[in-house]
mmCIF file of C-alpha atoms in Angstrom:
data_model
loop_
_atom_site.group_PDB
_atom_site.id
_atom_site.type_symbol
_atom_site.label_atom_id
_atom_site.label_comp_id
_atom_site.label_asym_id
_atom_site.label_seq_id
_atom_site.Cartn_x
_atom_site.Cartn_y
_atom_site.Cartn_z
ATOM 1 C CA LYS A 1178 113.271 97.652 116.690
ATOM 2 C CA ASN A 1179 113.310 95.023 113.976
ATOM 3 C CA GLN A 1180 114.595 96.369 110.694
ATOM 4 C CA VAL A 1181 115.388 95.089 107.286
ATOM 5 C CA GLU A 1182 117.479 97.358 105.022
ATOM 6 C CA GLN A 1183 117.957 96.697 101.353
ATOM 7 C CA SER A 1184 120.536 97.985 98.875
ATOM 8 C CA PRO A 1185 120.708 99.391 96.328
ATOM 9 C CA GLN A 1186 117.329 101.067 96.216
ATOM 10 C CA SER A 1187 117.350 100.845 92.450
ATOM 11 C CA LEU A 1188 119.503 99.192 89.796
ATOM 12 C CA ILE A 1189 119.730 99.262 86.092
ATOM 13 C CA ILE A 1190 121.527 96.481 84.219
ATOM 14 C CA LEU A 1191 121.810 95.182 80.678
ATOM 15 C CA GLU A 1192 120.025 92.076 79.631
ATOM 16 C CA GLY A 1193 122.211 89.028 80.080
ATOM 17 C CA LYS A 1194 124.279 90.548 82.930
ATOM 18 C CA ASN A 1195 124.319 89.269 86.477
ATOM 19 C CA CYS A 1196 123.436 91.307 89.538
ATOM 20 C CA THR A 1197 123.404 90.976 93.328
ATOM 21 C CA LEU A 1198 120.949 92.503 95.662
ATOM 22 C CA GLN A 1199 121.690 92.936 99.406
ATOM 23 C CA CYS A 1200 119.638 92.678 102.553
ATOM 24 C CA ASN A 1201 120.804 93.509 106.012
ATOM 25 C CA TYR A 1202 118.515 92.790 109.005
ATOM 26 C CA THR A 1203 118.438 93.245 112.687
ATOM 27 C CA VAL A 1204 115.633 90.817 113.415
ATOM 28 C CA SER A 1205 116.786 88.331 115.992
ATOM 29 C CA PRO A 1206 116.057 85.642 116.549
ATOM 30 C CA PHE A 1207 114.347 84.957 113.275
ATOM 31 C CA SER A 1208 112.397 82.053 111.817
ATOM 32 C CA ASN A 1209 113.151 82.504 108.190
ATOM 33 C CA LEU A 1210 114.134 84.987 105.500
ATOM 34 C CA ARG A 1211 112.287 85.276 102.215
ATOM 35 C CA TRP A 1212 112.970 87.046 98.911
ATOM 36 C CA TYR A 1213 109.907 88.103 96.915
ATOM 37 C CA LYS A 1214 109.569 89.402 93.421
ATOM 38 C CA GLN A 1215 106.891 92.058 92.924
ATOM 39 C CA ASP A 1216 105.943 93.098 89.415
ATOM 40 C CA THR A 1217 104.497 96.581 89.055
ATOM 41 C CA GLY A 1218 100.849 96.529 90.013
ATOM 42 C CA ARG A 1219 100.948 92.988 91.244
ATOM 43 C CA GLY A 1220 101.301 91.236 94.547
ATOM 44 C CA PRO A 1221 104.721 89.801 95.745
ATOM 45 C CA VAL A 1222 105.597 86.344 94.695
ATOM 46 C CA SER A 1223 107.955 84.158 96.669
ATOM 47 C CA LEU A 1224 111.336 83.277 95.160
ATOM 48 C CA THR A 1225 113.212 81.692 98.005
ATOM 49 C CA ILE A 1226 112.791 80.955 101.698
ATOM 50 C CA MET A 1227 115.681 80.136 104.041
ATOM 51 C CA THR A 1228 115.768 79.214 107.715
ATOM 52 C CA PHE A 1229 118.556 80.378 109.930
ATOM 53 C CA SER A 1230 120.452 77.119 109.382
ATOM 54 C CA GLU A 1231 120.533 77.457 105.639
ATOM 55 C CA ASN A 1232 123.276 79.254 103.777
ATOM 56 C CA THR A 1233 121.994 79.196 100.183
ATOM 57 C CA LYS A 1234 118.887 78.385 98.215
ATOM 58 C CA SER A 1235 118.394 78.414 94.472
ATOM 59 C CA ASN A 1236 115.397 78.850 92.301
ATOM 60 C CA GLY A 1237 116.335 78.784 88.681
ATOM 61 C CA ARG A 1238 118.408 81.862 87.903
ATOM 62 C CA TYR A 1239 117.821 83.157 91.430
ATOM 63 C CA THR A 1240 120.258 82.240 94.199
ATOM 64 C CA ALA A 1241 119.896 83.605 97.733
ATOM 65 C CA THR A 1242 122.514 83.443 100.359
ATOM 66 C CA LEU A 1243 122.291 83.909 104.110
ATOM 67 C CA ASP A 1244 124.862 84.665 106.748
ATOM 68 C CA ALA A 1245 123.128 84.462 110.095
ATOM 69 C CA ASP A 1246 126.279 85.654 111.933
ATOM 70 C CA THR A 1247 126.565 88.953 110.098
ATOM 71 C CA LYS A 1248 122.748 89.110 109.529
ATOM 72 C CA GLN A 1249 123.107 89.537 105.843
ATOM 73 C CA SER A 1250 121.386 88.046 102.853
ATOM 74 C CA SER A 1251 121.894 88.460 99.083
ATOM 75 C CA LEU A 1252 119.949 87.624 96.055
ATOM 76 C CA HIS A 1253 121.964 86.826 92.932
ATOM 77 C CA ILE A 1254 120.285 86.962 89.554
ATOM 78 C CA THR A 1255 122.177 85.220 86.734
ATOM 79 C CA ALA A 1256 121.836 86.011 83.032
ATOM 80 C CA SER A 1257 119.170 88.627 83.611
ATOM 81 C CA GLN A 1258 116.113 88.790 81.390
ATOM 82 C CA LEU A 1259 113.904 91.713 80.615
ATOM 83 C CA SER A 1260 111.105 89.964 82.622
ATOM 84 C CA ASP A 1261 113.377 90.229 85.687
ATOM 85 C CA SER A 1262 112.462 93.983 85.814
ATOM 86 C CA ALA A 1263 110.598 94.237 89.132
ATOM 87 C CA SER A 1264 110.906 95.103 92.792
ATOM 88 C CA TYR A 1265 112.696 92.550 94.924
ATOM 89 C CA ILE A 1266 111.705 92.522 98.566
ATOM 90 C CA CYS A 1267 113.565 90.926 101.459
ATOM 91 C CA VAL A 1268 111.259 89.860 104.224
ATOM 92 C CA VAL A 1269 112.210 88.411 107.651
ATOM 93 C CA ARG A 1270 109.858 86.531 109.872
ATOM 94 C CA PRO A 1271 110.759 86.780 113.586
ATOM 95 C CA ALA A 1272 110.930 83.542 115.622
ATOM 96 C CA ALA A 1273 108.251 82.512 118.140
ATOM 97 C CA ASN A 1274 105.814 85.030 116.693
ATOM 98 C CA ALA A 1275 102.375 83.623 116.896
ATOM 99 C CA GLY A 1276 100.935 86.357 114.675
ATOM 100 C CA ASN A 1277 103.088 85.535 111.677
ATOM 101 C CA MET A 1278 104.171 89.078 111.557
ATOM 102 C CA LEU A 1279 106.732 89.859 108.871
ATOM 103 C CA THR A 1280 109.342 92.621 108.675
ATOM 104 C CA PHE A 1281 109.665 94.010 105.138
ATOM 105 C CA GLY A 1282 112.675 95.624 103.525
ATOM 106 C CA GLY A 1283 112.187 98.672 101.398
ATOM 107 C CA GLY A 1284 112.825 96.750 98.289
ATOM 108 C CA THR A 1285 115.249 97.054 95.347
ATOM 109 C CA ARG A 1286 113.756 98.203 92.046
ATOM 110 C CA LEU A 1287 115.568 96.430 89.254
ATOM 111 C CA MET A 1288 115.312 97.412 85.578
ATOM 112 C CA VAL A 1289 116.794 95.240 82.930
ATOM 113 C CA LYS A 1290 117.428 96.989 79.659
ATOM 114 C CA PRO A 1291 117.917 95.368 76.309
ATOM 115 C CA GLY B 202 98.446 79.058 90.094
ATOM 116 C CA ALA B 203 97.237 81.837 92.423
ATOM 117 C CA VAL B 204 96.378 80.750 95.874
ATOM 118 C CA VAL B 205 95.043 84.069 97.134
ATOM 119 C CA SER B 206 92.716 86.152 95.076
ATOM 120 C CA GLN B 207 91.483 89.736 95.513
ATOM 121 C CA HIS B 208 88.513 91.534 94.093
ATOM 122 C CA PRO B 209 88.272 93.934 92.464
ATOM 123 C CA SER B 210 91.715 94.373 90.965
ATOM 124 C CA ARG B 211 91.167 98.048 90.548
ATOM 125 C CA VAL B 212 88.491 100.506 91.570
ATOM 126 C CA ILE B 213 87.768 104.168 90.997
ATOM 127 C CA CYS B 214 85.334 105.929 93.275
ATOM 128 C CA LYS B 215 84.260 109.411 94.290
ATOM 129 C CA SER B 216 85.231 110.983 97.599
ATOM 130 C CA GLY B 217 82.853 110.089 100.450
ATOM 131 C CA THR B 218 81.887 106.687 99.117
ATOM 132 C CA SER B 219 82.872 103.394 100.681
ATOM 133 C CA VAL B 220 84.690 100.664 98.877
ATOM 134 C CA LYS B 221 84.838 96.996 99.789
ATOM 135 C CA ILE B 222 87.767 94.821 98.859
ATOM 136 C CA GLU B 223 87.641 91.020 99.100
ATOM 137 C CA CYS B 224 90.529 88.660 99.788
ATOM 138 C CA ARG B 225 90.020 84.954 99.378
ATOM 139 C CA SER B 226 92.232 82.062 100.078
ATOM 140 C CA LEU B 227 91.835 79.356 97.373
ATOM 141 C CA ASP B 228 92.129 75.719 98.283
ATOM 142 C CA PHE B 229 93.116 76.348 101.828
ATOM 143 C CA GLN B 230 91.727 77.834 105.001
ATOM 144 C CA ALA B 231 93.161 80.847 106.780
ATOM 145 C CA THR B 232 92.205 81.760 110.255
ATOM 146 C CA THR B 233 94.458 84.835 109.896
ATOM 147 C CA MET B 234 94.857 87.134 106.919
ATOM 148 C CA PHE B 235 96.824 90.357 106.616
ATOM 149 C CA TRP B 236 96.052 93.602 104.911
ATOM 150 C CA TYR B 237 98.733 95.943 103.559
ATOM 151 C CA ARG B 238 98.855 99.142 101.730
ATOM 152 C CA GLN B 239 101.634 100.190 99.407
ATOM 153 C CA PHE B 240 102.380 103.661 98.116
ATOM 154 C CA PRO B 241 104.284 104.168 94.827
ATOM 155 C CA LYS B 242 107.946 103.077 95.004
ATOM 156 C CA GLN B 243 107.563 102.084 98.646
ATOM 157 C CA SER B 244 107.372 98.631 100.338
ATOM 158 C CA LEU B 245 104.330 97.087 101.911
ATOM 159 C CA MET B 246 103.038 98.503 105.164
ATOM 160 C CA LEU B 247 101.032 96.274 107.395
ATOM 161 C CA MET B 248 97.668 97.855 108.226
ATOM 162 C CA ALA B 249 95.875 95.136 110.184
ATOM 163 C CA THR B 250 95.617 91.475 111.015
ATOM 164 C CA SER B 251 92.225 89.906 110.177
ATOM 165 C CA ASN B 252 91.141 87.197 112.551
ATOM 166 C CA GLU B 253 88.359 84.690 111.790
ATOM 167 C CA GLY B 254 85.808 84.828 114.609
ATOM 168 C CA SER B 255 87.206 87.835 116.415
ATOM 169 C CA LYS B 256 88.113 91.473 115.917
ATOM 170 C CA ALA B 257 90.893 92.529 113.691
ATOM 171 C CA THR B 258 94.117 93.863 115.087
ATOM 172 C CA TYR B 259 95.188 97.193 113.734
ATOM 173 C CA GLU B 260 98.656 98.599 113.518
ATOM 174 C CA GLN B 261 99.489 101.939 115.171
ATOM 175 C CA GLY B 262 98.192 104.865 113.284
ATOM 176 C CA VAL B 263 95.561 102.861 111.261
ATOM 177 C CA GLU B 264 92.031 104.071 111.969
ATOM 178 C CA LYS B 265 89.789 101.038 112.625
ATOM 179 C CA ASP B 266 86.646 103.010 111.893
ATOM 180 C CA LYS B 267 88.034 104.076 108.549
ATOM 181 C CA PHE B 268 89.288 100.661 107.459
ATOM 182 C CA LEU B 269 86.678 98.010 108.516
ATOM 183 C CA ILE B 270 87.781 94.452 108.372
ATOM 184 C CA ASN B 271 85.452 91.488 108.521
ATOM 185 C CA HIS B 272 86.856 87.905 108.469
ATOM 186 C CA ALA B 273 83.572 86.422 107.364
ATOM 187 C CA SER B 274 84.713 82.837 106.889
ATOM 188 C CA LEU B 275 87.910 80.694 106.925
ATOM 189 C CA THR B 276 88.489 81.686 103.268
ATOM 190 C CA LEU B 277 87.269 85.241 103.104
ATOM 191 C CA SER B 278 88.348 88.590 104.598
ATOM 192 C CA THR B 279 87.029 91.936 103.471
ATOM 193 C CA LEU B 280 88.469 95.391 103.818
ATOM 194 C CA THR B 281 86.052 98.290 103.580
ATOM 195 C CA VAL B 282 87.472 101.736 103.089
ATOM 196 C CA THR B 283 84.736 104.000 104.495
ATOM 197 C CA SER B 284 84.102 107.583 103.383
ATOM 198 C CA ALA B 285 87.106 107.390 101.052
ATOM 199 C CA HIS B 286 89.251 110.399 100.398
ATOM 200 C CA PRO B 287 91.917 110.985 97.729
ATOM 201 C CA GLU B 288 94.639 110.350 100.258
ATOM 202 C CA ASP B 289 93.338 106.728 100.612
ATOM 203 C CA SER B 290 94.310 106.130 97.068
ATOM 204 C CA SER B 291 96.860 103.355 97.238
ATOM 205 C CA PHE B 292 97.532 99.720 96.377
ATOM 206 C CA TYR B 293 95.948 97.359 98.851
ATOM 207 C CA ILE B 294 97.348 93.851 99.227
ATOM 208 C CA CYS B 295 96.270 91.005 101.376
ATOM 209 C CA SER B 296 98.136 87.901 102.347
ATOM 210 C CA ALA B 297 97.308 84.582 104.067
ATOM 211 C CA PRO B 298 99.575 82.028 105.667
ATOM 212 C CA MET B 299 99.247 78.463 104.377
ATOM 213 C CA ALA B 300 99.679 75.951 107.249
ATOM 214 C CA ARG B 301 100.687 73.095 104.910
ATOM 215 C CA GLU B 302 103.542 75.223 103.443
ATOM 216 C CA LEU B 303 105.067 76.047 106.823
ATOM 217 C CA ASN B 304 102.861 79.080 107.140
ATOM 218 C CA GLU B 305 104.471 80.728 104.222
ATOM 219 C CA GLN B 306 102.601 83.960 103.337
ATOM 220 C CA PHE B 307 100.913 83.985 99.976
ATOM 221 C CA PHE B 308 99.998 87.437 98.689
ATOM 222 C CA GLY B 309 96.996 88.402 96.705
ATOM 223 C CA PRO B 310 97.449 90.243 93.346
ATOM 224 C CA GLY B 311 96.518 93.612 94.955
ATOM 225 C CA THR B 312 93.745 96.117 94.464
ATOM 226 C CA ARG B 313 94.431 99.536 93.055
ATOM 227 C CA LEU B 314 92.095 102.078 94.653
ATOM 228 C CA THR B 315 91.776 105.527 93.139
ATOM 229 C CA VAL B 316 89.621 108.089 94.934
ATOM 230 C CA LEU B 317 88.657 111.095 92.899
#
């Protein structure tokens, strides 16, 4: 069964600090792995997308890494801001899936405090 | 800007009534759209795949007679929660893949349904 596990479930950090969120998956083979940010009461918004051949992808203060051998990905947030408080969801799209079905992680709820 | 819209953003209704939620793809066509529900502090759970021109495909455990899906056009899918009950209260989100963006899924802003 395809699974995506995220850790930690929740995290509290002080404004300006860095943090790293983890994502382990069993989906194989996969087409791509995406990190989404979901603000409370809003839909998810894409931060990064990586194919199996990519190791890292940056989007401003967000940097995602991917190790396809160990099936692990991380999202690193640099110099956190209060607006980074949200849920971060790791999503894996299986390969050769005509239905575009996605496997969602449970998310990490990040709270940035002043 | 937003590429997938949902309407309404929130709705409160009485038990037994039906509620329709619209999902529109803006500036692109989507032959397939997806409907999710999300409970507090949980991740998204796929409910069904909406297919333009054919019947929707429902995930295991989702009642098709309870959650009616109609993919009316290449830019519109609707989810109707029939005879709503308090346990149907949830956050409903749709998504659509954009072909010109390598089928990346774009999510709508969600609809908060509260059934009294």
